[in-house]
């Protein structure tokens, strides 16, 4: 009898489907994950489904960045106002920020390399895993989804693309901080003034300290939704292929190698 539950009877599993999320291993580029950690600490770890560590870095970035006024200093630097950039910075908090920022980049790179090795081993072992979960709080299952739809929903509101592919833990974080960033940055007020043609009022209404979080955050939501939709589709095909081979393919049957 085949075992389709991740109950640690196999040494390594390449995926796990729970009521709250679909978690899987797949090959990733360590430099891309490190770049996302540089763009927004915590994002590189969320790509790896390292939720506790990713959430920790995510909250650290928001709290310490605001306390040090780093985003505001960046805006002043981009506009050539270097004196104001120096004045708004809080050096006591900034010196706390730098070591954790560097560690987040290094740790996401190191973890990606390690998980790539584990994925290769798990792929060779090819242990069966659960592809369907149902309980009192909901249902989750492997299925093929459209990467384009995941991208479109993430553009409308970060987090919706993750909900579309059953990444519930990441989706919850994305939706909560979508509200926080948009509200405190006054982004929708600025959009309202733009529609009225009041460009100066739109610019003046923005809170640059909070608004500077949005580009990296929105870009990450789109990227995460697209990549995980593609990888979920591959995982669905892999699980379906193995099920059909084990239950419907006769053992003497050999698939011909058409490449020869």
PDB file of C-alpha atoms in Angstrom:
ATOM      1  CA  UNK A   1       0.000   0.000   0.000  1.00  0.00           C
ATOM      2  CA  UNK A   2       1.323   3.439  -0.943  1.00  0.00           C
ATOM      3  CA  UNK A   3       1.725   6.052   1.762  1.00  0.00           C
ATOM      4  CA  UNK A   4       0.433   9.486   0.775  1.00  0.00           C
ATOM      5  CA  UNK A   5       0.914  11.289   4.097  1.00  0.00           C
ATOM      6  CA  UNK A   6       3.984  13.239   5.171  1.00  0.00           C
ATOM      7  CA  UNK A   7       4.367  11.256   8.413  1.00  0.00           C
ATOM      8  CA  UNK A   8       8.193  11.071   8.315  1.00  0.00           C
ATOM      9  CA  UNK A   9       8.206   7.439   7.138  1.00  0.00           C
ATOM     10  CA  UNK A  10      10.262   8.648   4.166  1.00  0.00           C
ATOM     11  CA  UNK A  11      13.523  10.488   4.649  1.00  0.00           C
ATOM     12  CA  UNK A  12      12.691  13.478   2.475  1.00  0.00           C
ATOM     13  CA  UNK A  13       9.547  14.903   0.912  1.00  0.00           C
ATOM     14  CA  UNK A  14       9.490  17.477  -1.845  1.00  0.00           C
ATOM     15  CA  UNK A  15       6.054  18.884  -0.985  1.00  0.00           C
ATOM     16  CA  UNK A  16       3.373  19.105   1.678  1.00  0.00           C
ATOM     17  CA  UNK A  17      -0.264  20.091   1.213  1.00  0.00           C
ATOM     18  CA  UNK A  18      -1.974  21.323   4.380  1.00  0.00           C
ATOM     19  CA  UNK A  19      -5.199  23.194   5.088  1.00  0.00           C
ATOM     20  CA  UNK A  20      -3.283  26.466   5.335  1.00  0.00           C
ATOM     21  CA  UNK A  21      -0.758  26.326   2.526  1.00  0.00           C
ATOM     22  CA  UNK A  22       0.964  24.330  -0.196  1.00  0.00           C
ATOM     23  CA  UNK A  23       4.676  24.064   0.576  1.00  0.00           C
ATOM     24  CA  UNK A  24       7.160  22.592  -1.869  1.00  0.00           C
ATOM     25  CA  UNK A  25      10.825  22.315  -2.688  1.00  0.00           C
ATOM     26  CA  UNK A  26      12.116  23.242  -6.116  1.00  0.00           C
ATOM     27  CA  UNK A  27      15.339  24.548  -7.603  1.00  0.00           C
ATOM     28  CA  UNK A  28      15.870  28.252  -7.051  1.00  0.00           C
ATOM     29  CA  UNK A  29      18.548  30.735  -8.028  1.00  0.00           C
ATOM     30  CA  UNK A  30      20.403  31.748  -4.817  1.00  0.00           C
ATOM     31  CA  UNK A  31      21.315  35.147  -6.267  1.00  0.00           C
ATOM     32  CA  UNK A  32      17.668  35.989  -7.003  1.00  0.00           C
ATOM     33  CA  UNK A  33      16.616  35.100  -3.473  1.00  0.00           C
ATOM     34  CA  UNK A  34      19.487  37.174  -2.080  1.00  0.00           C
ATOM     35  CA  UNK A  35      18.393  40.076  -4.281  1.00  0.00           C
ATOM     36  CA  UNK A  36      14.840  39.912  -2.925  1.00  0.00           C
ATOM     37  CA  UNK A  37      16.222  39.964   0.606  1.00  0.00           C
ATOM     38  CA  UNK A  38      18.183  43.082  -0.344  1.00  0.00           C
ATOM     39  CA  UNK A  39      15.074  44.694  -1.846  1.00  0.00           C
ATOM     40  CA  UNK A  40      12.952  43.864   1.207  1.00  0.00           C
ATOM     41  CA  UNK A  41      14.379  41.749   4.052  1.00  0.00           C
ATOM     42  CA  UNK A  42      12.215  38.691   4.646  1.00  0.00           C
ATOM     43  CA  UNK A  43      11.037  38.304   1.054  1.00  0.00           C
ATOM     44  CA  UNK A  44      13.869  35.944   0.151  1.00  0.00           C
ATOM     45  CA  UNK A  45      12.894  33.667   3.036  1.00  0.00           C
ATOM     46  CA  UNK A  46       9.185  33.805   2.177  1.00  0.00           C
ATOM     47  CA  UNK A  47      10.084  32.528  -1.299  1.00  0.00           C
ATOM     48  CA  UNK A  48      11.648  29.530   0.464  1.00  0.00           C
ATOM     49  CA  UNK A  49       8.541  29.020   2.637  1.00  0.00           C
ATOM     50  CA  UNK A  50      10.645  29.846   5.704  1.00  0.00           C
ATOM     51  CA  UNK A  51       7.703  31.697   7.185  1.00  0.00           C
ATOM     52  CA  UNK A  52       8.815  32.287  10.774  1.00  0.00           C
ATOM     53  CA  UNK A  53      12.204  33.624   9.715  1.00  0.00           C
ATOM     54  CA  UNK A  54      10.700  35.584   6.837  1.00  0.00           C
ATOM     55  CA  UNK A  55       8.046  37.208   9.032  1.00  0.00           C
ATOM     56  CA  UNK A  56      10.721  38.130  11.591  1.00  0.00           C
ATOM     57  CA  UNK A  57      12.853  39.926   9.011  1.00  0.00           C
ATOM     58  CA  UNK A  58       9.747  41.504   7.453  1.00  0.00           C
ATOM     59  CA  UNK A  59       8.602  43.061  10.733  1.00  0.00           C
ATOM     60  CA  UNK A  60      12.175  44.074  11.575  1.00  0.00           C
ATOM     61  CA  UNK A  61      12.483  45.925   8.278  1.00  0.00           C
ATOM     62  CA  UNK A  62       9.273  47.893   8.812  1.00  0.00           C
ATOM     63  CA  UNK A  63       9.869  48.769  12.475  1.00  0.00           C
ATOM     64  CA  UNK A  64      13.569  49.657  12.326  1.00  0.00           C
ATOM     65  CA  UNK A  65      13.321  51.368   8.932  1.00  0.00           C
ATOM     66  CA  UNK A  66      10.618  53.663  10.294  1.00  0.00           C
ATOM     67  CA  UNK A  67      12.529  54.337  13.511  1.00  0.00           C
ATOM     68  CA  UNK A  68      15.683  55.256  11.573  1.00  0.00           C
ATOM     69  CA  UNK A  69      13.774  57.196   8.844  1.00  0.00           C
ATOM     70  CA  UNK A  70      15.838  55.335   6.265  1.00  0.00           C
ATOM     71  CA  UNK A  71      13.289  55.523   3.435  1.00  0.00           C
ATOM     72  CA  UNK A  72      12.876  59.248   3.973  1.00  0.00           C
ATOM     73  CA  UNK A  73      16.642  59.707   3.792  1.00  0.00           C
ATOM     74  CA  UNK A  74      16.730  57.692   0.559  1.00  0.00           C
ATOM     75  CA  UNK A  75      14.096  59.967  -0.992  1.00  0.00           C
ATOM     76  CA  UNK A  76      16.068  63.079  -0.018  1.00  0.00           C
ATOM     77  CA  UNK A  77      19.239  61.515  -1.456  1.00  0.00           C
ATOM     78  CA  UNK A  78      17.525  60.721  -4.770  1.00  0.00           C
ATOM     79  CA  UNK A  79      16.361  64.348  -5.022  1.00  0.00           C
ATOM     80  CA  UNK A  80      19.864  65.675  -4.279  1.00  0.00           C
ATOM     81  CA  UNK A  81      19.013  67.002  -0.824  1.00  0.00           C
ATOM     82  CA  UNK A  82      21.895  65.329   1.001  1.00  0.00           C
ATOM     83  CA  UNK A  83      21.850  67.698   3.963  1.00  0.00           C
ATOM     84  CA  UNK A  84      18.243  66.798   4.795  1.00  0.00           C
ATOM     85  CA  UNK A  85      19.065  63.110   4.319  1.00  0.00           C
ATOM     86  CA  UNK A  86      21.765  63.364   6.991  1.00  0.00           C
ATOM     87  CA  UNK A  87      19.512  65.282   9.345  1.00  0.00           C
ATOM     88  CA  UNK A  88      16.542  62.892   9.280  1.00  0.00           C
ATOM     89  CA  UNK A  89      18.604  59.741   9.854  1.00  0.00           C
ATOM     90  CA  UNK A  90      18.724  58.315  13.365  1.00  0.00           C
ATOM     91  CA  UNK A  91      22.242  56.803  13.599  1.00  0.00           C
ATOM     92  CA  UNK A  92      21.583  54.821  16.796  1.00  0.00           C
ATOM     93  CA  UNK A  93      18.837  52.805  15.115  1.00  0.00           C
ATOM     94  CA  UNK A  94      20.542  52.714  11.712  1.00  0.00           C
ATOM     95  CA  UNK A  95      23.573  50.929  13.176  1.00  0.00           C
ATOM     96  CA  UNK A  96      21.201  48.255  14.510  1.00  0.00           C
ATOM     97  CA  UNK A  97      19.617  47.918  11.082  1.00  0.00           C
ATOM     98  CA  UNK A  98      22.737  47.215   9.015  1.00  0.00           C
ATOM     99  CA  UNK A  99      23.941  43.896  10.574  1.00  0.00           C
ATOM    100  CA  UNK A 100      20.482  42.312  10.371  1.00  0.00           C
ATOM    101  CA  UNK A 101      20.024  43.570   6.795  1.00  0.00           C
ATOM    102  CA  UNK A 102      23.312  41.976   5.702  1.00  0.00           C
ATOM    103  CA  UNK A 103      22.527  38.763   7.585  1.00  0.00           C
ATOM    104  CA  UNK A 104      19.116  38.476   5.874  1.00  0.00           C
ATOM    105  CA  UNK A 105      20.792  38.629   2.448  1.00  0.00           C
ATOM    106  CA  UNK A 106      23.497  36.117   3.375  1.00  0.00           C
ATOM    107  CA  UNK A 107      21.085  33.726   5.102  1.00  0.00           C
ATOM    108  CA  UNK A 108      18.630  33.642   2.190  1.00  0.00           C
ATOM    109  CA  UNK A 109      21.513  32.823  -0.183  1.00  0.00           C
ATOM    110  CA  UNK A 110      22.888  30.096   2.121  1.00  0.00           C
ATOM    111  CA  UNK A 111      19.450  28.566   2.753  1.00  0.00           C
ATOM    112  CA  UNK A 112      18.653  28.509  -0.970  1.00  0.00           C
ATOM    113  CA  UNK A 113      21.845  26.573  -1.698  1.00  0.00           C
ATOM    114  CA  UNK A 114      21.039  24.053   1.063  1.00  0.00           C
ATOM    115  CA  UNK A 115      17.413  23.586  -0.026  1.00  0.00           C
ATOM    116  CA  UNK A 116      18.491  23.055  -3.640  1.00  0.00           C
ATOM    117  CA  UNK A 117      20.637  20.143  -2.474  1.00  0.00           C
ATOM    118  CA  UNK A 118      17.772  18.732  -0.420  1.00  0.00           C
ATOM    119  CA  UNK A 119      15.406  19.032  -3.394  1.00  0.00           C
ATOM    120  CA  UNK A 120      17.751  17.030  -5.625  1.00  0.00           C
ATOM    121  CA  UNK A 121      17.847  14.249  -3.027  1.00  0.00           C
ATOM    122  CA  UNK A 122      14.074  14.381  -2.484  1.00  0.00           C
ATOM    123  CA  UNK A 123      13.479  14.234  -6.236  1.00  0.00           C
ATOM    124  CA  UNK A 124      15.612  11.091  -6.505  1.00  0.00           C
ATOM    125  CA  UNK A 125      13.884   9.439  -3.556  1.00  0.00           C
ATOM    126  CA  UNK A 126      10.504  10.458  -5.030  1.00  0.00           C
ATOM    127  CA  UNK A 127       8.561   9.746  -1.826  1.00  0.00           C
ATOM    128  CA  UNK A 128       4.767   9.959  -2.016  1.00  0.00           C
ATOM    129  CA  UNK A 129       3.188  13.003  -0.373  1.00  0.00           C
ATOM    130  CA  UNK A 130      -0.340  14.136   0.354  1.00  0.00           C
ATOM    131  CA  UNK A 131      -1.963  16.072  -2.484  1.00  0.00           C
ATOM    132  CA  UNK A 132      -5.302  16.777  -0.803  1.00  0.00           C
ATOM    133  CA  UNK A 133      -6.317  18.101   2.623  1.00  0.00           C
ATOM    134  CA  UNK A 134      -9.792  18.707   4.008  1.00  0.00           C
ATOM    135  CA  UNK A 135     -10.865  19.794   7.463  1.00  0.00           C
ATOM    136  CA  UNK A 136     -13.206  22.008   9.426  1.00  0.00           C
ATOM    137  CA  UNK A 137     -11.500  25.215   8.255  1.00  0.00           C
ATOM    138  CA  UNK A 138     -11.325  24.465   4.537  1.00  0.00           C
ATOM    139  CA  UNK A 139     -10.013  22.423   1.640  1.00  0.00           C
ATOM    140  CA  UNK A 140      -6.662  22.483  -0.134  1.00  0.00           C
ATOM    141  CA  UNK A 141      -5.574  20.380  -3.094  1.00  0.00           C
ATOM    142  CA  UNK A 142      -3.054  20.251  -5.906  1.00  0.00           C
ATOM    143  CA  UNK A 143      -4.359  21.570  -9.194  1.00  0.00           C
ATOM    144  CA  UNK A 144      -3.103  23.355 -12.310  1.00  0.00           C
ATOM    145  CA  UNK A 145      -3.489  27.114 -12.259  1.00  0.00           C
ATOM    146  CA  UNK A 146      -2.850  29.941 -14.717  1.00  0.00           C
ATOM    147  CA  UNK A 147       0.356  31.922 -13.980  1.00  0.00           C
ATOM    148  CA  UNK A 148      -1.139  34.892 -15.840  1.00  0.00           C
ATOM    149  CA  UNK A 149      -4.161  34.975 -13.541  1.00  0.00           C
ATOM    150  CA  UNK A 150      -1.894  34.819 -10.481  1.00  0.00           C
ATOM    151  CA  UNK A 151       0.043  37.815 -11.814  1.00  0.00           C
ATOM    152  CA  UNK A 152      -3.095  39.832 -12.617  1.00  0.00           C
ATOM    153  CA  UNK A 153      -4.641  39.285  -9.180  1.00  0.00           C
ATOM    154  CA  UNK A 154      -1.344  40.213  -7.507  1.00  0.00           C
ATOM    155  CA  UNK A 155      -1.222  43.453  -9.503  1.00  0.00           C
ATOM    156  CA  UNK A 156      -4.737  44.372  -8.352  1.00  0.00           C
ATOM    157  CA  UNK A 157      -3.982  43.579  -4.687  1.00  0.00           C
ATOM    158  CA  UNK A 158      -0.849  41.847  -3.359  1.00  0.00           C
ATOM    159  CA  UNK A 159      -1.887  38.609  -1.678  1.00  0.00           C
ATOM    160  CA  UNK A 160      -4.738  37.670  -3.998  1.00  0.00           C
ATOM    161  CA  UNK A 161      -2.342  35.806  -6.293  1.00  0.00           C
ATOM    162  CA  UNK A 162      -1.109  33.799  -3.312  1.00  0.00           C
ATOM    163  CA  UNK A 163      -4.691  33.005  -2.275  1.00  0.00           C
ATOM    164  CA  UNK A 164      -5.348  31.818  -5.828  1.00  0.00           C
ATOM    165  CA  UNK A 165      -2.647  29.132  -5.479  1.00  0.00           C
ATOM    166  CA  UNK A 166      -3.381  28.196  -1.839  1.00  0.00           C
ATOM    167  CA  UNK A 167      -0.354  29.860  -0.239  1.00  0.00           C
ATOM    168  CA  UNK A 168      -2.420  30.966   2.703  1.00  0.00           C
ATOM    169  CA  UNK A 169       0.323  32.020   5.110  1.00  0.00           C
ATOM    170  CA  UNK A 170       2.025  34.283   2.574  1.00  0.00           C
ATOM    171  CA  UNK A 171      -1.347  35.597   1.372  1.00  0.00           C
ATOM    172  CA  UNK A 172      -2.344  36.646   4.901  1.00  0.00           C
ATOM    173  CA  UNK A 173       0.849  38.687   5.292  1.00  0.00           C
ATOM    174  CA  UNK A 174       0.499  40.222   1.837  1.00  0.00           C
ATOM    175  CA  UNK A 175      -3.118  41.325   2.331  1.00  0.00           C
ATOM    176  CA  UNK A 176      -2.518  42.789   5.789  1.00  0.00           C
ATOM    177  CA  UNK A 177       0.489  44.822   4.722  1.00  0.00           C
ATOM    178  CA  UNK A 178      -1.179  45.905   1.483  1.00  0.00           C
ATOM    179  CA  UNK A 179      -3.712  47.743   3.638  1.00  0.00           C
ATOM    180  CA  UNK A 180      -1.039  49.133   5.987  1.00  0.00           C
ATOM    181  CA  UNK A 181       1.292  50.413   3.242  1.00  0.00           C
ATOM    182  CA  UNK A 182      -1.467  51.927   1.115  1.00  0.00           C
ATOM    183  CA  UNK A 183      -3.159  53.564   4.109  1.00  0.00           C
ATOM    184  CA  UNK A 184      -0.094  55.143   5.734  1.00  0.00           C
ATOM    185  CA  UNK A 185       1.478  56.192   2.437  1.00  0.00           C
ATOM    186  CA  UNK A 186      -1.739  57.973   1.335  1.00  0.00           C
ATOM    187  CA  UNK A 187      -1.284  56.278  -2.055  1.00  0.00           C
ATOM    188  CA  UNK A 188      -5.000  56.169  -2.879  1.00  0.00           C
ATOM    189  CA  UNK A 189      -5.385  59.853  -1.984  1.00  0.00           C
ATOM    190  CA  UNK A 190      -2.540  60.629  -4.380  1.00  0.00           C
ATOM    191  CA  UNK A 191      -4.238  58.554  -7.095  1.00  0.00           C
ATOM    192  CA  UNK A 192      -7.458  60.481  -6.486  1.00  0.00           C
ATOM    193  CA  UNK A 193      -5.670  63.814  -7.002  1.00  0.00           C
ATOM    194  CA  UNK A 194      -3.987  62.461 -10.147  1.00  0.00           C
ATOM    195  CA  UNK A 195      -7.367  61.621 -11.642  1.00  0.00           C
ATOM    196  CA  UNK A 196      -8.391  65.221 -10.926  1.00  0.00           C
ATOM    197  CA  UNK A 197      -5.237  66.501 -12.604  1.00  0.00           C
ATOM    198  CA  UNK A 198      -3.829  67.931  -9.357  1.00  0.00           C
ATOM    199  CA  UNK A 199      -0.263  66.638  -9.695  1.00  0.00           C
ATOM    200  CA  UNK A 200       1.262  68.903  -7.038  1.00  0.00           C
ATOM    201  CA  UNK A 201      -1.376  67.969  -4.471  1.00  0.00           C
ATOM    202  CA  UNK A 202      -0.896  64.300  -5.329  1.00  0.00           C
ATOM    203  CA  UNK A 203       2.841  64.580  -4.682  1.00  0.00           C
ATOM    204  CA  UNK A 204       2.371  66.576  -1.491  1.00  0.00           C
ATOM    205  CA  UNK A 205      -0.148  64.105  -0.064  1.00  0.00           C
ATOM    206  CA  UNK A 206       2.236  61.142  -0.273  1.00  0.00           C
ATOM    207  CA  UNK A 207       4.106  59.981   2.817  1.00  0.00           C
ATOM    208  CA  UNK A 208       7.523  59.053   1.324  1.00  0.00           C
ATOM    209  CA  UNK A 209       8.630  57.022   4.362  1.00  0.00           C
ATOM    210  CA  UNK A 210       5.773  54.542   3.832  1.00  0.00           C
ATOM    211  CA  UNK A 211       5.403  54.929   0.068  1.00  0.00           C
ATOM    212  CA  UNK A 212       8.933  53.666  -0.601  1.00  0.00           C
ATOM    213  CA  UNK A 213       7.951  50.244   0.769  1.00  0.00           C
ATOM    214  CA  UNK A 214       5.382  49.774  -1.983  1.00  0.00           C
ATOM    215  CA  UNK A 215       7.506  49.232  -5.167  1.00  0.00           C
ATOM    216  CA  UNK A 216       9.551  46.350  -3.722  1.00  0.00           C
ATOM    217  CA  UNK A 217       6.542  44.911  -1.939  1.00  0.00           C
ATOM    218  CA  UNK A 218       4.226  44.910  -4.976  1.00  0.00           C
ATOM    219  CA  UNK A 219       6.960  43.549  -7.251  1.00  0.00           C
ATOM    220  CA  UNK A 220       7.661  40.718  -4.836  1.00  0.00           C
ATOM    221  CA  UNK A 221       3.975  39.788  -4.625  1.00  0.00           C
ATOM    222  CA  UNK A 222       3.783  39.475  -8.422  1.00  0.00           C
ATOM    223  CA  UNK A 223       7.039  37.506  -8.685  1.00  0.00           C
ATOM    224  CA  UNK A 224       6.163  35.132  -5.844  1.00  0.00           C
ATOM    225  CA  UNK A 225       2.714  34.407  -7.258  1.00  0.00           C
ATOM    226  CA  UNK A 226       4.041  33.729 -10.766  1.00  0.00           C
ATOM    227  CA  UNK A 227       6.958  31.485  -9.750  1.00  0.00           C
ATOM    228  CA  UNK A 228       4.938  29.416  -7.313  1.00  0.00           C
ATOM    229  CA  UNK A 229       2.091  28.962  -9.790  1.00  0.00           C
ATOM    230  CA  UNK A 230       4.540  27.570 -12.356  1.00  0.00           C
ATOM    231  CA  UNK A 231       6.169  25.288  -9.774  1.00  0.00           C
ATOM    232  CA  UNK A 232       2.800  24.126  -8.398  1.00  0.00           C
ATOM    233  CA  UNK A 233       1.800  23.124 -11.923  1.00  0.00           C
ATOM    234  CA  UNK A 234       5.008  21.087 -12.264  1.00  0.00           C
ATOM    235  CA  UNK A 235       4.337  19.490  -8.868  1.00  0.00           C
ATOM    236  CA  UNK A 236       0.797  18.538  -9.905  1.00  0.00           C
ATOM    237  CA  UNK A 237       2.066  16.892 -13.092  1.00  0.00           C
ATOM    238  CA  UNK A 238       4.775  15.023 -11.170  1.00  0.00           C
ATOM    239  CA  UNK A 239       2.334  13.691  -8.565  1.00  0.00           C
ATOM    240  CA  UNK A 240      -0.212  12.713 -11.230  1.00  0.00           C
ATOM    241  CA  UNK A 241       2.455  10.944 -13.287  1.00  0.00           C
ATOM    242  CA  UNK A 242       3.631   8.892 -10.321  1.00  0.00           C
ATOM    243  CA  UNK A 243       0.076   7.932  -9.334  1.00  0.00           C
ATOM    244  CA  UNK A 244      -0.742   6.714 -12.843  1.00  0.00           C
ATOM    245  CA  UNK A 245       2.489   4.749 -13.086  1.00  0.00           C
ATOM    246  CA  UNK A 246       1.959   3.001  -9.740  1.00  0.00           C
ATOM    247  CA  UNK A 247      -1.722   2.203 -10.200  1.00  0.00           C
ATOM    248  CA  UNK A 248      -2.305   1.787 -13.936  1.00  0.00           C
ATOM    249  CA  UNK A 249       0.996   0.961 -15.596  1.00  0.00           C
ATOM    250  CA  UNK A 250       1.856  -2.734 -15.744  1.00  0.00           C
ATOM    251  CA  UNK A 251       5.334  -3.581 -14.455  1.00  0.00           C
ATOM    252  CA  UNK A 252       6.559  -5.289 -17.694  1.00  0.00           C
ATOM    253  CA  UNK A 253       5.565  -2.237 -19.734  1.00  0.00           C
ATOM    254  CA  UNK A 254       8.498  -0.120 -20.859  1.00  0.00           C
ATOM    255  CA  UNK A 255       8.093   3.350 -22.314  1.00  0.00           C
ATOM    256  CA  UNK A 256      10.099   3.466 -25.554  1.00  0.00           C
ATOM    257  CA  UNK A 257      12.884   5.999 -25.795  1.00  0.00           C
ATOM    258  CA  UNK A 258      11.893   8.025 -28.851  1.00  0.00           C
ATOM    259  CA  UNK A 259      15.095  10.057 -28.747  1.00  0.00           C
ATOM    260  CA  UNK A 260      17.148   7.152 -30.138  1.00  0.00           C
TER     261      UNK A 260
END
